[in-house]
Amino acid sequence: MGFASIGTDTGGSIRQPAAYCGITGLKPTYGRNSRFGIIAMASSLDCPGPFARSAEDVAIIQEIIGGHDPLDSTTVPNKIFSAENITKNLKLKTKNHSLNLKTFKIGLPKEYFAKGLDSRIAGKIDEAKKVLEKLGAKFVEISLPMTDYGLACYYIIQPAEVSSNLARYDGIKYGFSADKLKTSFSTTLEAGNEKLKTLVDYYNFNRAQGFGAEAKRRIMMGTYVLSAGYYDKYYKKAMKVRTLVIEDFKKAYEKVDAILTPTTPTMPFKFGDKVKDPVQMYLEDIYTVTANIAGIPGVSIPCGYVENPKSEVLNSKKITNPSVGEAGHKSQITYLPIGMQILGPQFGEEIILSIAHQYQQETDWHMKSCNI
């Protein structure tokens, strides 16, 4: 098994899988890590970041991969990240006090704990809150009113950028090519009942074969919102909402040092369960997209397990005693992991990872292993 892995987070694609798998996943500040070499999907939202078992391991990888890259103009110079500060957190200063969680304020946004959140997730978040309170953290309720518009904003901006970025994949210079099917454009390829007679036919065939259903859906959505008749109505308004989301977080961080939320609104679901309903899949992003919109860092860490009522082994873990964290293979009861998300201000990775590390020193949810 690997020590760690690296993924990209455009709207939650590091934090949500981490939550569903019971591991730690970091979405860094936009510009912290280079995107050079990564196929661009949504250039203003994409963030590469690490997965690992613990916050400490994630910090080690982040220190290695972070920093300015002259091949990516969006990376920010002179923003140093130190993994040592995560484990020796008393060295880190924020708002004139050391980050040992005492007198430390963590915000609980009321919009993230509203109707629609699974009660089992809410219960485990509350238990995690009590652990952090014992370590000295103080919790205050805050409001992030633009949260309600975050998902709609994201699903306008993201498809628009997808449509633009993926336009280059014509099968000639970039992307899937019909030649890989051992066919030849020059000999006229049969595509259903139609023949490829023009260059446009060839482009269309390559894109139809090379893109999956979800990629096609987002390209179509993005093309629509960028079209002349709807650019002002949708895209420009979404960009204005994005500014308001950023302001929401700026105001919040004037009052608190970090924000604690659920990572997902629902429990892990069976593979393929929600694929047929794109709207249900999009709703899973409700707690993660605003961090990408605002460009702030977020980390998801495991904060508990609950019994799977369907007792399905797929995507679950077998634990003999989940209350004390003893992993085993004898129990026939399966448990599903729950993740909580810690959000910080821009370039506040040391803050959120230090909180995560201190929580993981008091609990061992992150040490549980899958029964494979």
mmCIF file of C-alpha atoms in Angstrom:
data_model
loop_
_atom_site.group_PDB
_atom_site.id
_atom_site.type_symbol
_atom_site.label_atom_id
_atom_site.label_comp_id
_atom_site.label_asym_id
_atom_site.label_seq_id
_atom_site.Cartn_x
_atom_site.Cartn_y
_atom_site.Cartn_z
ATOM 1 C CA MET A 1 0.000 0.000 0.000
ATOM 2 C CA GLY A 2 1.198 3.523 -0.728
ATOM 3 C CA PHE A 3 2.137 6.085 1.906
ATOM 4 C CA ALA A 4 0.135 8.808 0.162
ATOM 5 C CA SER A 5 -1.403 9.826 -3.141
ATOM 6 C CA ILE A 6 -2.091 13.055 -5.005
ATOM 7 C CA GLY A 7 -5.366 14.119 -6.560
ATOM 8 C CA THR A 8 -7.043 17.290 -7.760
ATOM 9 C CA ASP A 9 -9.895 19.103 -6.055
ATOM 10 C CA THR A 10 -12.129 21.250 -8.260
ATOM 11 C CA GLY A 11 -15.263 21.170 -6.122
ATOM 12 C CA GLY A 12 -14.471 18.551 -3.493
ATOM 13 C CA SER A 13 -12.747 15.707 -5.337
ATOM 14 C CA ILE A 14 -10.072 15.316 -2.671
ATOM 15 C CA ARG A 15 -12.128 16.000 0.439
ATOM 16 C CA GLN A 16 -15.206 13.951 -0.439
ATOM 17 C CA PRO A 17 -13.354 10.732 -1.389
ATOM 18 C CA ALA A 18 -11.263 11.162 1.768
ATOM 19 C CA ALA A 19 -14.448 11.386 3.837
ATOM 20 C CA TYR A 20 -15.989 8.355 2.146
ATOM 21 C CA CYS A 21 -12.819 6.277 2.595
ATOM 22 C CA GLY A 22 -11.955 7.277 6.166
ATOM 23 C CA ILE A 23 -8.659 9.006 5.360
ATOM 24 C CA THR A 24 -7.251 12.551 5.403
ATOM 25 C CA GLY A 25 -7.385 14.735 2.293
ATOM 26 C CA LEU A 26 -6.133 18.302 1.832
ATOM 27 C CA LYS A 27 -7.374 20.846 -0.692
ATOM 28 C CA PRO A 28 -4.761 23.618 -0.456
ATOM 29 C CA THR A 29 -5.137 27.323 -1.104
ATOM 30 C CA TYR A 30 -5.449 28.122 -4.805
ATOM 31 C CA GLY A 31 -1.927 28.961 -5.964
ATOM 32 C CA ARG A 32 -0.181 26.964 -3.234
ATOM 33 C CA ASN A 33 0.585 23.999 -5.542
ATOM 34 C CA SER A 34 1.507 23.991 -9.210
ATOM 35 C CA ARG A 35 -1.029 22.746 -11.748
ATOM 36 C CA PHE A 36 1.619 22.290 -14.446
ATOM 37 C CA GLY A 37 1.247 18.894 -16.113
ATOM 38 C CA ILE A 38 -2.362 18.440 -15.013
ATOM 39 C CA ILE A 39 -5.083 18.427 -17.661
ATOM 40 C CA ALA A 40 -7.041 21.603 -16.966
ATOM 41 C CA MET A 41 -10.726 21.190 -16.234
ATOM 42 C CA ALA A 42 -11.665 24.428 -14.469
ATOM 43 C CA SER A 43 -8.561 26.595 -14.314
ATOM 44 C CA SER A 44 -9.713 28.952 -11.554
ATOM 45 C CA LEU A 45 -10.920 26.098 -9.324
ATOM 46 C CA ASP A 46 -8.516 23.164 -9.814
ATOM 47 C CA CYS A 47 -6.190 22.476 -6.869
ATOM 48 C CA PRO A 48 -3.815 19.506 -6.631
ATOM 49 C CA GLY A 49 -3.364 18.147 -3.120
ATOM 50 C CA PRO A 50 -2.442 15.051 -1.088
ATOM 51 C CA PHE A 51 -4.322 12.124 0.441
ATOM 52 C CA ALA A 52 -2.821 10.187 3.354
ATOM 53 C CA ARG A 53 -3.810 8.414 6.540
ATOM 54 C CA SER A 54 -3.099 11.323 8.882
ATOM 55 C CA ALA A 55 -2.782 15.100 8.917
ATOM 56 C CA GLU A 56 0.912 14.714 9.703
ATOM 57 C CA ASP A 57 1.474 12.566 6.606
ATOM 58 C CA VAL A 58 -0.519 14.990 4.459
ATOM 59 C CA ALA A 59 1.625 17.856 5.775
ATOM 60 C CA ILE A 60 4.831 16.048 4.810
ATOM 61 C CA ILE A 61 3.627 15.592 1.222
ATOM 62 C CA GLN A 62 2.296 19.147 1.034
ATOM 63 C CA GLU A 63 5.661 20.583 2.063
ATOM 64 C CA ILE A 64 7.290 18.667 -0.807
ATOM 65 C CA ILE A 65 4.837 19.522 -3.590
ATOM 66 C CA GLY A 66 4.066 23.129 -2.620
ATOM 67 C CA GLY A 67 5.765 26.314 -3.738
ATOM 68 C CA HIS A 68 6.180 28.640 -6.684
ATOM 69 C CA ASP A 69 6.544 27.084 -10.128
ATOM 70 C CA PRO A 70 7.736 29.296 -13.003
ATOM 71 C CA LEU A 71 5.757 27.007 -15.324
ATOM 72 C CA ASP A 72 2.495 27.900 -13.566
ATOM 73 C CA SER A 73 1.874 31.628 -13.328
ATOM 74 C CA THR A 74 -0.931 31.128 -10.793
ATOM 75 C CA THR A 75 1.429 29.780 -8.112
ATOM 76 C CA VAL A 76 2.298 32.265 -5.396
ATOM 77 C CA PRO A 77 5.947 32.870 -4.419
ATOM 78 C CA ASN A 78 7.251 33.366 -0.892
ATOM 79 C CA LYS A 79 4.507 31.367 0.810
ATOM 80 C CA ILE A 80 6.441 28.862 2.881
ATOM 81 C CA PHE A 81 4.701 25.812 4.322
ATOM 82 C CA SER A 82 6.403 23.814 7.084
ATOM 83 C CA ALA A 83 5.289 20.315 8.052
ATOM 84 C CA GLU A 84 7.289 20.675 11.275
ATOM 85 C CA ASN A 85 4.908 23.380 12.462
ATOM 86 C CA ILE A 86 2.058 20.871 12.306
ATOM 87 C CA THR A 87 3.583 18.562 14.897
ATOM 88 C CA LYS A 88 5.340 21.286 16.868
ATOM 89 C CA ASN A 89 2.358 23.596 16.746
ATOM 90 C CA LEU A 90 3.425 25.830 19.638
ATOM 91 C CA LYS A 91 5.858 27.462 17.224
ATOM 92 C CA LEU A 92 3.029 28.680 15.044
ATOM 93 C CA LYS A 93 1.593 32.068 15.900
ATOM 94 C CA THR A 94 -1.783 33.338 14.783
ATOM 95 C CA LYS A 95 -3.483 36.453 16.095
ATOM 96 C CA ASN A 96 -0.797 36.794 18.787
ATOM 97 C CA HIS A 97 -1.299 33.416 20.400
ATOM 98 C CA SER A 98 0.212 29.983 19.863
ATOM 99 C CA LEU A 99 -1.832 27.399 18.028
ATOM 100 C CA ASN A 100 -2.390 25.004 20.914
ATOM 101 C CA LEU A 101 -6.172 25.406 20.594
ATOM 102 C CA LYS A 102 -6.495 27.291 23.886
ATOM 103 C CA THR A 103 -8.395 30.566 23.428
ATOM 104 C CA PHE A 104 -8.674 29.448 19.818
ATOM 105 C CA LYS A 105 -11.957 30.230 18.035
ATOM 106 C CA ILE A 106 -13.521 27.853 15.552
ATOM 107 C CA GLY A 107 -16.666 28.852 13.679
ATOM 108 C CA LEU A 108 -19.697 26.649 13.160
ATOM 109 C CA PRO A 109 -21.641 28.024 10.165
ATOM 110 C CA LYS A 110 -25.344 27.503 10.766
ATOM 111 C CA GLU A 111 -25.997 27.058 7.042
ATOM 112 C CA TYR A 112 -23.919 23.852 7.044
ATOM 113 C CA PHE A 113 -26.003 22.239 9.800
ATOM 114 C CA ALA A 114 -29.429 22.907 8.326
ATOM 115 C CA LYS A 115 -32.065 20.537 6.980
ATOM 116 C CA GLY A 116 -30.609 17.974 4.594
ATOM 117 C CA LEU A 117 -27.637 16.959 6.738
ATOM 118 C CA ASP A 118 -27.759 13.300 7.779
ATOM 119 C CA SER A 119 -28.388 13.163 11.544
ATOM 120 C CA ARG A 120 -25.664 10.532 11.977
ATOM 121 C CA ILE A 121 -23.096 12.888 10.474
ATOM 122 C CA ALA A 122 -24.319 15.763 12.654
ATOM 123 C CA GLY A 123 -23.938 13.545 15.725
ATOM 124 C CA LYS A 124 -20.335 12.631 14.937
ATOM 125 C CA ILE A 125 -19.440 16.252 14.197
ATOM 126 C CA ASP A 126 -20.837 17.170 17.614
ATOM 127 C CA GLU A 127 -18.666 14.486 19.241
ATOM 128 C CA ALA A 128 -15.604 15.852 17.423
ATOM 129 C CA LYS A 129 -16.474 19.335 18.605
ATOM 130 C CA LYS A 130 -16.437 18.108 22.219
ATOM 131 C CA VAL A 131 -12.985 16.584 21.726
ATOM 132 C CA LEU A 132 -11.656 19.893 20.419
ATOM 133 C CA GLU A 133 -13.325 21.763 23.284
ATOM 134 C CA LYS A 134 -11.476 19.542 25.760
ATOM 135 C CA LEU A 135 -8.269 20.579 24.026
ATOM 136 C CA GLY A 136 -9.150 24.211 24.682
ATOM 137 C CA ALA A 137 -10.857 25.323 21.480
ATOM 138 C CA LYS A 138 -13.795 27.693 21.717
ATOM 139 C CA PHE A 139 -16.689 27.371 19.274
ATOM 140 C CA VAL A 140 -18.888 30.186 18.062
ATOM 141 C CA GLU A 141 -21.831 30.102 15.684
ATOM 142 C CA ILE A 142 -21.255 32.091 12.526
ATOM 143 C CA SER A 143 -23.210 32.716 9.350
ATOM 144 C CA LEU A 144 -22.077 32.247 5.762
ATOM 145 C CA PRO A 145 -25.246 33.413 3.999
ATOM 146 C CA MET A 146 -23.910 32.957 0.472
ATOM 147 C CA THR A 147 -23.586 29.208 1.101
ATOM 148 C CA ASP A 148 -27.119 28.803 -0.232
ATOM 149 C CA TYR A 149 -25.985 30.150 -3.606
ATOM 150 C CA GLY A 150 -22.606 28.430 -3.721
ATOM 151 C CA LEU A 151 -23.708 25.290 -5.519
ATOM 152 C CA ALA A 152 -25.565 27.178 -8.262
ATOM 153 C CA CYS A 153 -22.611 29.542 -8.654
ATOM 154 C CA TYR A 154 -20.194 26.627 -8.945
ATOM 155 C CA TYR A 155 -22.283 24.768 -11.510
ATOM 156 C CA ILE A 156 -22.215 27.787 -13.789
ATOM 157 C CA ILE A 157 -18.547 28.745 -13.467
ATOM 158 C CA GLN A 158 -17.153 25.213 -13.486
ATOM 159 C CA PRO A 159 -18.940 23.982 -16.650
ATOM 160 C CA ALA A 160 -18.087 27.259 -18.388
ATOM 161 C CA GLU A 161 -14.392 26.665 -17.754
ATOM 162 C CA VAL A 162 -14.738 22.989 -18.675
ATOM 163 C CA SER A 163 -16.288 23.957 -21.998
ATOM 164 C CA SER A 164 -13.431 26.348 -22.717
ATOM 165 C CA ASN A 165 -10.595 24.073 -21.576
ATOM 166 C CA LEU A 166 -11.831 20.924 -23.289
ATOM 167 C CA ALA A 167 -12.477 22.676 -26.602
ATOM 168 C CA ARG A 168 -8.893 21.880 -27.625
ATOM 169 C CA TYR A 169 -9.476 18.111 -27.548
ATOM 170 C CA ASP A 170 -10.181 17.538 -31.213
ATOM 171 C CA GLY A 171 -8.409 14.203 -31.626
ATOM 172 C CA ILE A 172 -5.694 15.662 -33.827
ATOM 173 C CA LYS A 173 -3.298 17.527 -31.563
ATOM 174 C CA TYR A 174 -4.933 16.756 -28.219
ATOM 175 C CA GLY A 175 -6.991 13.935 -26.808
ATOM 176 C CA PHE A 176 -8.565 10.760 -28.103
ATOM 177 C CA SER A 177 -8.094 10.039 -31.788
ATOM 178 C CA ALA A 178 -10.016 7.717 -34.084
ATOM 179 C CA ASP A 179 -6.630 6.463 -35.285
ATOM 180 C CA LYS A 180 -6.352 4.647 -31.956
ATOM 181 C CA LEU A 181 -9.261 2.512 -33.136
ATOM 182 C CA LYS A 182 -7.079 1.526 -36.089
ATOM 183 C CA THR A 183 -9.252 3.536 -38.406
ATOM 184 C CA SER A 184 -8.311 6.098 -40.987
ATOM 185 C CA PHE A 185 -10.018 9.380 -41.718
ATOM 186 C CA SER A 186 -8.621 9.347 -45.235
ATOM 187 C CA THR A 187 -10.400 6.095 -46.058
ATOM 188 C CA THR A 188 -13.767 7.434 -44.851
ATOM 189 C CA LEU A 189 -14.853 5.939 -41.529
ATOM 190 C CA GLU A 190 -18.280 4.497 -40.966
ATOM 191 C CA ALA A 191 -19.812 6.044 -37.809
ATOM 192 C CA GLY A 192 -23.190 4.438 -37.423
ATOM 193 C CA ASN A 193 -25.022 5.226 -40.626
ATOM 194 C CA GLU A 194 -22.983 8.355 -41.294
ATOM 195 C CA LYS A 195 -19.653 8.692 -43.068
ATOM 196 C CA LEU A 196 -16.903 11.033 -41.916
ATOM 197 C CA LYS A 197 -16.484 13.259 -44.927
ATOM 198 C CA THR A 198 -15.269 16.523 -43.413
ATOM 199 C CA LEU A 199 -12.858 17.665 -40.743
ATOM 200 C CA VAL A 200 -15.807 18.726 -38.573
ATOM 201 C CA ASP A 201 -17.192 15.178 -38.820
ATOM 202 C CA TYR A 202 -13.845 13.892 -37.591
ATOM 203 C CA TYR A 203 -13.811 16.330 -34.658
ATOM 204 C CA ASN A 204 -17.346 15.373 -33.696
ATOM 205 C CA PHE A 205 -16.604 11.660 -33.881
ATOM 206 C CA ASN A 206 -13.481 11.938 -31.730
ATOM 207 C CA ARG A 207 -15.230 14.037 -29.092
ATOM 208 C CA ALA A 208 -18.315 11.817 -29.051
ATOM 209 C CA GLN A 209 -16.164 8.736 -28.519
ATOM 210 C CA GLY A 210 -13.544 10.276 -26.240
ATOM 211 C CA PHE A 211 -15.680 12.121 -23.669
ATOM 212 C CA GLY A 212 -17.856 10.395 -21.105
ATOM 213 C CA ALA A 213 -21.457 11.285 -20.353
ATOM 214 C CA GLU A 214 -20.662 13.650 -17.470
ATOM 215 C CA ALA A 215 -17.949 15.484 -19.422
ATOM 216 C CA LYS A 216 -20.386 15.971 -22.306
ATOM 217 C CA ARG A 217 -23.064 17.212 -19.919
ATOM 218 C CA ARG A 218 -20.758 19.840 -18.450
ATOM 219 C CA ILE A 219 -19.442 20.933 -21.833
ATOM 220 C CA MET A 220 -23.015 21.492 -22.992
ATOM 221 C CA MET A 221 -23.935 23.390 -19.818
ATOM 222 C CA GLY A 222 -20.818 25.523 -20.096
ATOM 223 C CA THR A 223 -21.321 26.303 -23.757
ATOM 224 C CA TYR A 224 -24.886 27.353 -22.970
ATOM 225 C CA VAL A 225 -23.983 29.791 -20.168
ATOM 226 C CA LEU A 226 -21.172 31.293 -22.267
ATOM 227 C CA SER A 227 -23.361 31.826 -25.319
ATOM 228 C CA ALA A 228 -24.148 35.385 -26.374
ATOM 229 C CA GLY A 229 -27.741 35.281 -25.200
ATOM 230 C CA TYR A 230 -27.017 33.921 -21.721
ATOM 231 C CA TYR A 231 -23.523 35.156 -20.781
ATOM 232 C CA ASP A 232 -24.841 38.167 -18.859
ATOM 233 C CA LYS A 233 -27.801 36.288 -17.409
ATOM 234 C CA TYR A 234 -25.808 33.400 -15.958
ATOM 235 C CA TYR A 235 -22.015 33.634 -16.135
ATOM 236 C CA LYS A 236 -21.590 37.294 -15.162
ATOM 237 C CA LYS A 237 -24.051 36.902 -12.283
ATOM 238 C CA ALA A 238 -22.234 33.785 -11.078
ATOM 239 C CA MET A 239 -18.950 35.711 -11.019
ATOM 240 C CA LYS A 240 -20.606 38.401 -8.895
ATOM 241 C CA VAL A 241 -21.870 35.727 -6.499
ATOM 242 C CA ARG A 242 -18.329 34.359 -6.351
ATOM 243 C CA THR A 243 -17.119 37.718 -5.074
ATOM 244 C CA LEU A 244 -19.812 37.647 -2.385
ATOM 245 C CA VAL A 245 -18.750 34.138 -1.316
ATOM 246 C CA ILE A 246 -15.162 35.375 -0.947
ATOM 247 C CA GLU A 247 -16.378 38.316 1.145
ATOM 248 C CA ASP A 248 -18.401 35.913 3.305
ATOM 249 C CA PHE A 249 -15.277 34.022 4.282
ATOM 250 C CA LYS A 250 -13.196 37.175 4.774
ATOM 251 C CA LYS A 251 -15.747 38.488 7.279
ATOM 252 C CA ALA A 252 -15.894 35.124 9.037
ATOM 253 C CA TYR A 253 -12.120 34.969 9.485
ATOM 254 C CA GLU A 254 -12.172 38.344 11.190
ATOM 255 C CA LYS A 255 -14.045 36.585 14.015
ATOM 256 C CA VAL A 256 -12.627 33.044 13.971
ATOM 257 C CA ASP A 257 -9.388 31.259 13.157
ATOM 258 C CA ALA A 258 -10.930 28.283 11.374
ATOM 259 C CA ILE A 259 -14.319 26.867 10.406
ATOM 260 C CA LEU A 260 -15.622 23.371 11.160
ATOM 261 C CA THR A 261 -18.230 21.734 8.907
ATOM 262 C CA PRO A 262 -19.328 18.323 7.671
ATOM 263 C CA THR A 263 -17.538 17.232 4.500
ATOM 264 C CA THR A 264 -20.620 15.664 2.925
ATOM 265 C CA PRO A 265 -24.367 15.880 3.624
ATOM 266 C CA THR A 266 -24.929 12.127 3.301
ATOM 267 C CA MET A 267 -23.269 8.852 4.230
ATOM 268 C CA PRO A 268 -21.101 6.983 1.695
ATOM 269 C CA PHE A 269 -23.359 5.448 -0.927
ATOM 270 C CA LYS A 270 -23.063 2.250 -2.891
ATOM 271 C CA PHE A 271 -21.026 2.460 -6.078
ATOM 272 C CA GLY A 272 -23.257 3.545 -8.954
ATOM 273 C CA ASP A 273 -26.235 4.475 -6.758
ATOM 274 C CA LYS A 274 -26.423 8.151 -7.739
ATOM 275 C CA VAL A 275 -24.862 8.101 -11.188
ATOM 276 C CA LYS A 276 -28.254 7.994 -12.899
ATOM 277 C CA ASP A 277 -29.354 11.185 -11.153
ATOM 278 C CA PRO A 278 -26.812 13.975 -11.820
ATOM 279 C CA VAL A 279 -28.654 16.426 -9.555
ATOM 280 C CA GLN A 280 -28.229 14.108 -6.558
ATOM 281 C CA MET A 281 -24.527 13.814 -7.347
ATOM 282 C CA TYR A 282 -24.204 17.599 -7.610
ATOM 283 C CA LEU A 283 -25.907 18.054 -4.220
ATOM 284 C CA GLU A 284 -23.107 16.022 -2.601
ATOM 285 C CA ASP A 285 -20.825 18.995 -3.349
ATOM 286 C CA ILE A 286 -22.811 21.484 -1.278
ATOM 287 C CA TYR A 287 -20.299 21.685 1.622
ATOM 288 C CA THR A 288 -17.118 21.631 -0.455
ATOM 289 C CA VAL A 289 -17.595 23.893 -3.495
ATOM 290 C CA THR A 290 -17.460 27.204 -1.631
ATOM 291 C CA ALA A 291 -13.839 26.589 -0.606
ATOM 292 C CA ASN A 292 -12.924 26.251 -4.281
ATOM 293 C CA ILE A 293 -14.957 29.313 -5.217
ATOM 294 C CA ALA A 294 -13.151 31.350 -2.545
ATOM 295 C CA GLY A 295 -9.735 29.737 -3.082
ATOM 296 C CA ILE A 296 -9.286 28.852 0.609
ATOM 297 C CA PRO A 297 -7.766 25.647 2.043
ATOM 298 C CA GLY A 298 -9.786 22.799 3.494
ATOM 299 C CA VAL A 299 -8.950 19.424 4.982
ATOM 300 C CA SER A 300 -11.246 16.459 5.535
ATOM 301 C CA ILE A 301 -10.430 14.066 8.364
ATOM 302 C CA PRO A 302 -12.312 11.011 9.667
ATOM 303 C CA CYS A 303 -14.319 11.712 12.820
ATOM 304 C CA GLY A 304 -16.190 8.467 13.366
ATOM 305 C CA TYR A 305 -18.017 5.488 11.962
ATOM 306 C CA VAL A 306 -21.646 4.454 12.058
ATOM 307 C CA GLU A 307 -23.162 1.064 11.482
ATOM 308 C CA ASN A 308 -24.289 0.429 7.933
ATOM 309 C CA PRO A 309 -28.001 -0.401 8.247
ATOM 310 C CA LYS A 310 -27.894 -2.366 4.993
ATOM 311 C CA SER A 311 -24.897 -4.372 6.248
ATOM 312 C CA GLU A 312 -23.288 -4.122 2.836
ATOM 313 C CA VAL A 313 -19.572 -4.871 2.813
ATOM 314 C CA LEU A 314 -18.923 -2.779 -0.295
ATOM 315 C CA ASN A 315 -17.294 0.576 0.546
ATOM 316 C CA SER A 316 -17.395 -0.200 4.272
ATOM 317 C CA LYS A 317 -15.010 -1.206 7.040
ATOM 318 C CA LYS A 318 -15.267 -4.005 9.583
ATOM 319 C CA ILE A 319 -14.460 -2.875 13.111
ATOM 320 C CA THR A 320 -14.737 -4.950 16.262
ATOM 321 C CA ASN A 321 -15.149 -1.982 18.578
ATOM 322 C CA PRO A 322 -15.626 1.341 16.808
ATOM 323 C CA SER A 323 -15.855 3.266 20.055
ATOM 324 C CA VAL A 324 -12.216 2.611 20.912
ATOM 325 C CA GLY A 325 -10.958 2.155 17.378
ATOM 326 C CA GLU A 326 -9.780 -1.452 17.414
ATOM 327 C CA ALA A 327 -9.781 -2.583 13.819
ATOM 328 C CA GLY A 328 -10.479 -6.246 13.167
ATOM 329 C CA HIS A 329 -11.955 -8.799 10.840
ATOM 330 C CA LYS A 330 -14.092 -10.965 13.129
ATOM 331 C CA SER A 331 -17.171 -8.768 13.316
ATOM 332 C CA GLN A 332 -19.838 -9.247 10.660
ATOM 333 C CA ILE A 333 -21.225 -5.760 11.278
ATOM 334 C CA THR A 334 -19.952 -3.186 8.811
ATOM 335 C CA TYR A 335 -19.379 0.484 9.540
ATOM 336 C CA LEU A 336 -19.257 3.490 7.242
ATOM 337 C CA PRO A 337 -16.761 6.353 7.756
ATOM 338 C CA ILE A 338 -17.736 9.971 8.352
ATOM 339 C CA GLY A 339 -15.550 12.955 7.521
ATOM 340 C CA MET A 340 -15.445 16.446 8.956
ATOM 341 C CA GLN A 341 -14.021 19.449 7.157
ATOM 342 C CA ILE A 342 -11.807 22.171 8.607
ATOM 343 C CA LEU A 343 -11.586 25.348 6.521
ATOM 344 C CA GLY A 344 -8.972 28.047 6.982
ATOM 345 C CA PRO A 345 -8.106 31.476 5.596
ATOM 346 C CA GLN A 346 -5.989 31.765 2.474
ATOM 347 C CA PHE A 347 -2.586 30.122 3.015
ATOM 348 C CA GLY A 348 -3.800 28.878 6.396
ATOM 349 C CA GLU A 349 -2.827 25.246 5.778
ATOM 350 C CA GLU A 350 -0.662 25.161 8.897
ATOM 351 C CA ILE A 351 -3.637 26.288 10.981
ATOM 352 C CA ILE A 352 -6.121 23.691 9.744
ATOM 353 C CA LEU A 353 -3.604 20.836 9.640
ATOM 354 C CA SER A 354 -2.454 21.647 13.160
ATOM 355 C CA ILE A 355 -6.061 21.459 14.385
ATOM 356 C CA ALA A 356 -6.505 18.184 12.494
ATOM 357 C CA HIS A 357 -3.259 16.788 13.909
ATOM 358 C CA GLN A 358 -4.167 17.649 17.493
ATOM 359 C CA TYR A 359 -7.589 16.047 17.021
ATOM 360 C CA GLN A 360 -5.953 12.919 15.628
ATOM 361 C CA GLN A 361 -3.634 12.757 18.633
ATOM 362 C CA GLU A 362 -6.737 12.417 20.818
ATOM 363 C CA THR A 363 -8.659 9.995 18.576
ATOM 364 C CA ASP A 364 -7.760 7.087 16.341
ATOM 365 C CA TRP A 365 -10.450 7.133 13.682
ATOM 366 C CA HIS A 366 -7.755 7.786 11.078
ATOM 367 C CA MET A 367 -5.915 4.603 12.086
ATOM 368 C CA LYS A 368 -8.666 2.191 11.082
ATOM 369 C CA SER A 369 -7.992 -0.062 8.117
ATOM 370 C CA CYS A 370 -10.232 -1.511 5.447
ATOM 371 C CA ASN A 371 -10.986 -5.215 5.591
ATOM 372 C CA ILE A 372 -9.874 -6.130 2.083
#
